[in-house]
Amino acid sequence: MKALTVSSAGTVNLPSVTTTDGGISVTGTTINLNGSSLKTDTAATAGALSLSGNVVLKSNVTLDTDAATTDADITVSGTVLADAVGNDRTLTLTAGTGTVDLQSAVGGTTGKELKALTVSSAGTVNLYEFGLVHPKPLSGAVFFRQLFTISGSC
């Protein structure tokens, strides 16, 4: 498909989606990611990927805006949660030189933590708050939107 836009919805259920000439922009109260990927990187110039609403991972998901020549941003404005902690959900973000901007809590609800949050490439990463079942070390340009403490070990 060329591009995907959902302007306003209560619940949005998305399978895997790949766009060829534009981005992905979804606005909903709840956005269920049922497929394994949302990609805007099949053309030389990627389109931006924007999820405005609370996101629930129903599978392990990759968000990818890393194109051959021009990369794009990944923005998630709502919370990102697993459907259940026992499902060991993972989220991988690949933006090339684009910005990854997670504007709300990621896995910050007990019983809805993610097994892993991986940013495989990005020019800048903005995080608000996150909760993982097994936290890993942070590296690269990571910016936190609020003060919080990382403690414990795995």
mmCIF file of C-alpha atoms in Angstrom:
data_model
loop_
_atom_site.group_PDB
_atom_site.id
_atom_site.type_symbol
_atom_site.label_atom_id
_atom_site.label_comp_id
_atom_site.label_asym_id
_atom_site.label_seq_id
_atom_site.Cartn_x
_atom_site.Cartn_y
_atom_site.Cartn_z
ATOM 1 C CA MET A 1 0.000 0.000 0.000
ATOM 2 C CA LYS A 2 1.175 3.539 -0.638
ATOM 3 C CA ALA A 3 0.449 4.994 2.826
ATOM 4 C CA LEU A 4 -1.774 4.306 5.822
ATOM 5 C CA THR A 5 -3.717 6.944 7.738
ATOM 6 C CA VAL A 6 -6.312 6.386 10.447
ATOM 7 C CA SER A 7 -7.502 9.830 11.561
ATOM 8 C CA SER A 8 -9.615 8.906 14.568
ATOM 9 C CA ALA A 9 -10.835 5.634 16.041
ATOM 10 C CA GLY A 10 -11.647 3.987 19.349
ATOM 11 C CA THR A 11 -9.731 0.745 18.873
ATOM 12 C CA VAL A 12 -7.458 0.108 15.892
ATOM 13 C CA ASN A 13 -6.294 -3.472 15.166
ATOM 14 C CA LEU A 14 -3.268 -3.457 12.862
ATOM 15 C CA PRO A 15 -1.750 -6.449 11.085
ATOM 16 C CA SER A 16 1.751 -6.140 9.604
ATOM 17 C CA VAL A 17 1.803 -3.102 7.296
ATOM 18 C CA THR A 18 4.398 -1.978 4.740
ATOM 19 C CA THR A 19 3.996 1.312 2.884
ATOM 20 C CA THR A 20 5.697 2.086 -0.424
ATOM 21 C CA ASP A 21 5.173 5.822 -0.895
ATOM 22 C CA GLY A 22 4.505 7.484 2.408
ATOM 23 C CA GLY A 23 4.227 6.922 6.070
ATOM 24 C CA ILE A 24 1.969 5.368 8.636
ATOM 25 C CA SER A 25 -0.137 7.648 10.822
ATOM 26 C CA VAL A 26 -2.637 6.087 13.219
ATOM 27 C CA THR A 27 -4.741 7.876 15.834
ATOM 28 C CA GLY A 28 -6.885 5.831 18.181
ATOM 29 C CA THR A 29 -7.675 5.395 21.841
ATOM 30 C CA THR A 30 -6.090 1.903 21.725
ATOM 31 C CA ILE A 31 -3.830 0.665 18.940
ATOM 32 C CA ASN A 32 -3.404 -3.132 18.972
ATOM 33 C CA LEU A 33 -0.335 -4.269 17.028
ATOM 34 C CA ASN A 34 -1.303 -7.789 15.951
ATOM 35 C CA GLY A 35 1.298 -8.200 13.195
ATOM 36 C CA SER A 36 5.054 -8.453 13.416
ATOM 37 C CA SER A 37 5.996 -5.159 11.732
ATOM 38 C CA LEU A 38 5.079 -1.674 10.611
ATOM 39 C CA LYS A 39 7.492 -0.564 7.861
ATOM 40 C CA THR A 40 7.801 2.585 5.778
ATOM 41 C CA ASP A 41 11.233 1.760 4.369
ATOM 42 C CA THR A 42 10.540 0.027 1.038
ATOM 43 C CA ALA A 43 11.077 3.198 -1.027
ATOM 44 C CA ALA A 44 14.376 5.104 -1.104
ATOM 45 C CA THR A 45 12.795 7.764 1.100
ATOM 46 C CA ALA A 46 10.960 6.487 4.168
ATOM 47 C CA GLY A 47 7.781 8.020 5.480
ATOM 48 C CA ALA A 48 7.321 8.878 9.137
ATOM 49 C CA LEU A 49 5.627 6.419 11.475
ATOM 50 C CA SER A 50 3.314 7.962 14.070
ATOM 51 C CA LEU A 51 1.111 6.123 16.568
ATOM 52 C CA SER A 52 -1.084 8.504 18.563
ATOM 53 C CA GLY A 53 -2.787 6.516 21.288
ATOM 54 C CA ASN A 54 -2.046 3.722 23.725
ATOM 55 C CA VAL A 55 -0.278 0.826 22.000
ATOM 56 C CA VAL A 56 -0.690 -2.831 22.978
ATOM 57 C CA LEU A 57 1.769 -5.394 21.604
ATOM 58 C CA LYS A 58 -0.155 -8.546 20.696
ATOM 59 C CA SER A 59 3.003 -10.032 19.138
ATOM 60 C CA ASN A 60 6.708 -9.196 18.910
ATOM 61 C CA VAL A 61 6.831 -6.040 16.800
ATOM 62 C CA THR A 62 9.375 -4.137 14.686
ATOM 63 C CA LEU A 63 8.781 -0.507 13.700
ATOM 64 C CA ASP A 64 11.082 0.392 10.774
ATOM 65 C CA THR A 65 11.658 3.730 8.995
ATOM 66 C CA ASP A 66 15.281 3.104 7.924
ATOM 67 C CA ALA A 67 15.245 3.555 4.122
ATOM 68 C CA ALA A 68 18.016 3.397 1.536
ATOM 69 C CA THR A 69 18.597 7.175 1.238
ATOM 70 C CA THR A 70 16.397 9.142 3.649
ATOM 71 C CA ASP A 71 15.266 7.849 7.035
ATOM 72 C CA ALA A 72 12.203 9.015 8.955
ATOM 73 C CA ASP A 73 11.097 9.458 12.556
ATOM 74 C CA ILE A 74 9.177 7.027 14.753
ATOM 75 C CA THR A 75 6.828 8.727 17.237
ATOM 76 C CA VAL A 76 4.585 7.006 19.776
ATOM 77 C CA SER A 77 2.552 9.408 21.920
ATOM 78 C CA GLY A 78 0.701 6.945 24.172
ATOM 79 C CA THR A 79 1.814 4.160 26.467
ATOM 80 C CA VAL A 80 3.309 0.965 25.022
ATOM 81 C CA LEU A 81 2.382 -2.224 26.876
ATOM 82 C CA ALA A 82 2.509 -5.958 26.342
ATOM 83 C CA ASP A 83 -0.825 -7.751 26.274
ATOM 84 C CA ALA A 84 0.493 -9.875 29.186
ATOM 85 C CA VAL A 85 3.940 -10.171 30.779
ATOM 86 C CA GLY A 86 3.941 -13.952 30.328
ATOM 87 C CA ASN A 87 3.883 -13.488 26.543
ATOM 88 C CA ASP A 88 7.430 -12.008 26.567
ATOM 89 C CA ARG A 89 6.652 -9.293 24.002
ATOM 90 C CA THR A 90 9.517 -7.421 22.359
ATOM 91 C CA LEU A 91 9.595 -4.085 20.538
ATOM 92 C CA THR A 92 12.363 -3.242 18.059
ATOM 93 C CA LEU A 93 12.688 0.274 16.644
ATOM 94 C CA THR A 94 14.813 0.969 13.543
ATOM 95 C CA ALA A 95 14.948 4.605 12.411
ATOM 96 C CA GLY A 96 18.394 4.864 10.765
ATOM 97 C CA THR A 97 19.313 8.511 11.344
ATOM 98 C CA GLY A 98 15.718 9.451 12.219
ATOM 99 C CA THR A 99 14.497 10.173 15.736
ATOM 100 C CA VAL A 100 12.765 7.634 17.961
ATOM 101 C CA ASP A 101 10.405 9.592 20.221
ATOM 102 C CA LEU A 102 8.545 7.563 22.870
ATOM 103 C CA GLN A 103 6.444 10.208 24.611
ATOM 104 C CA SER A 104 4.801 8.087 27.328
ATOM 105 C CA ALA A 105 5.596 5.061 29.475
ATOM 106 C CA VAL A 106 6.853 1.905 27.755
ATOM 107 C CA GLY A 107 6.045 -1.274 29.681
ATOM 108 C CA GLY A 108 5.533 0.725 32.847
ATOM 109 C CA THR A 109 2.460 -1.143 34.108
ATOM 110 C CA THR A 110 2.855 -4.199 36.355
ATOM 111 C CA GLY A 111 1.917 -7.320 34.413
ATOM 112 C CA LYS A 112 2.262 -5.480 31.070
ATOM 113 C CA GLU A 113 6.066 -5.063 30.976
ATOM 114 C CA LEU A 114 7.963 -5.812 27.794
ATOM 115 C CA LYS A 115 10.588 -8.538 27.640
ATOM 116 C CA ALA A 116 12.817 -6.253 25.554
ATOM 117 C CA LEU A 117 12.913 -2.780 24.022
ATOM 118 C CA THR A 118 15.583 -2.527 21.314
ATOM 119 C CA VAL A 119 16.497 0.572 19.317
ATOM 120 C CA SER A 120 18.673 -0.900 16.579
ATOM 121 C CA SER A 121 19.365 2.489 14.947
ATOM 122 C CA ALA A 122 18.381 6.119 15.470
ATOM 123 C CA GLY A 123 19.947 9.551 15.316
ATOM 124 C CA THR A 124 18.325 10.434 18.659
ATOM 125 C CA VAL A 125 16.228 8.464 21.138
ATOM 126 C CA ASN A 126 13.771 10.215 23.475
ATOM 127 C CA LEU A 127 12.373 8.062 26.294
ATOM 128 C CA TYR A 128 9.809 9.012 28.902
ATOM 129 C CA GLU A 129 9.755 5.980 31.189
ATOM 130 C CA PHE A 130 10.099 2.257 30.702
ATOM 131 C CA GLY A 131 9.632 -1.032 32.502
ATOM 132 C CA LEU A 132 11.206 -4.220 31.245
ATOM 133 C CA VAL A 133 11.119 -7.717 32.666
ATOM 134 C CA HIS A 134 14.922 -8.006 32.192
ATOM 135 C CA PRO A 135 16.504 -4.507 31.843
ATOM 136 C CA LYS A 136 19.587 -4.174 29.628
ATOM 137 C CA PRO A 137 22.310 -1.466 29.642
ATOM 138 C CA LEU A 138 21.632 1.770 27.737
ATOM 139 C CA SER A 139 24.098 3.239 25.237
ATOM 140 C CA GLY A 140 24.174 5.922 22.573
ATOM 141 C CA ALA A 141 22.256 9.215 22.528
ATOM 142 C CA VAL A 142 19.383 8.500 24.920
ATOM 143 C CA PHE A 143 17.362 11.336 26.447
ATOM 144 C CA PHE A 144 14.889 10.894 29.305
ATOM 145 C CA ARG A 145 11.821 13.126 29.498
ATOM 146 C CA GLN A 146 11.594 12.895 33.286
ATOM 147 C CA LEU A 147 13.913 12.005 36.130
ATOM 148 C CA PHE A 148 13.781 8.360 37.178
ATOM 149 C CA THR A 149 16.056 5.777 38.710
ATOM 150 C CA ILE A 150 17.278 2.564 37.131
ATOM 151 C CA SER A 151 18.024 -0.072 39.747
ATOM 152 C CA GLY A 152 18.219 -3.823 40.182
ATOM 153 C CA SER A 153 20.045 -6.405 38.170
ATOM 154 C CA CYS A 154 19.367 -9.222 35.737
#
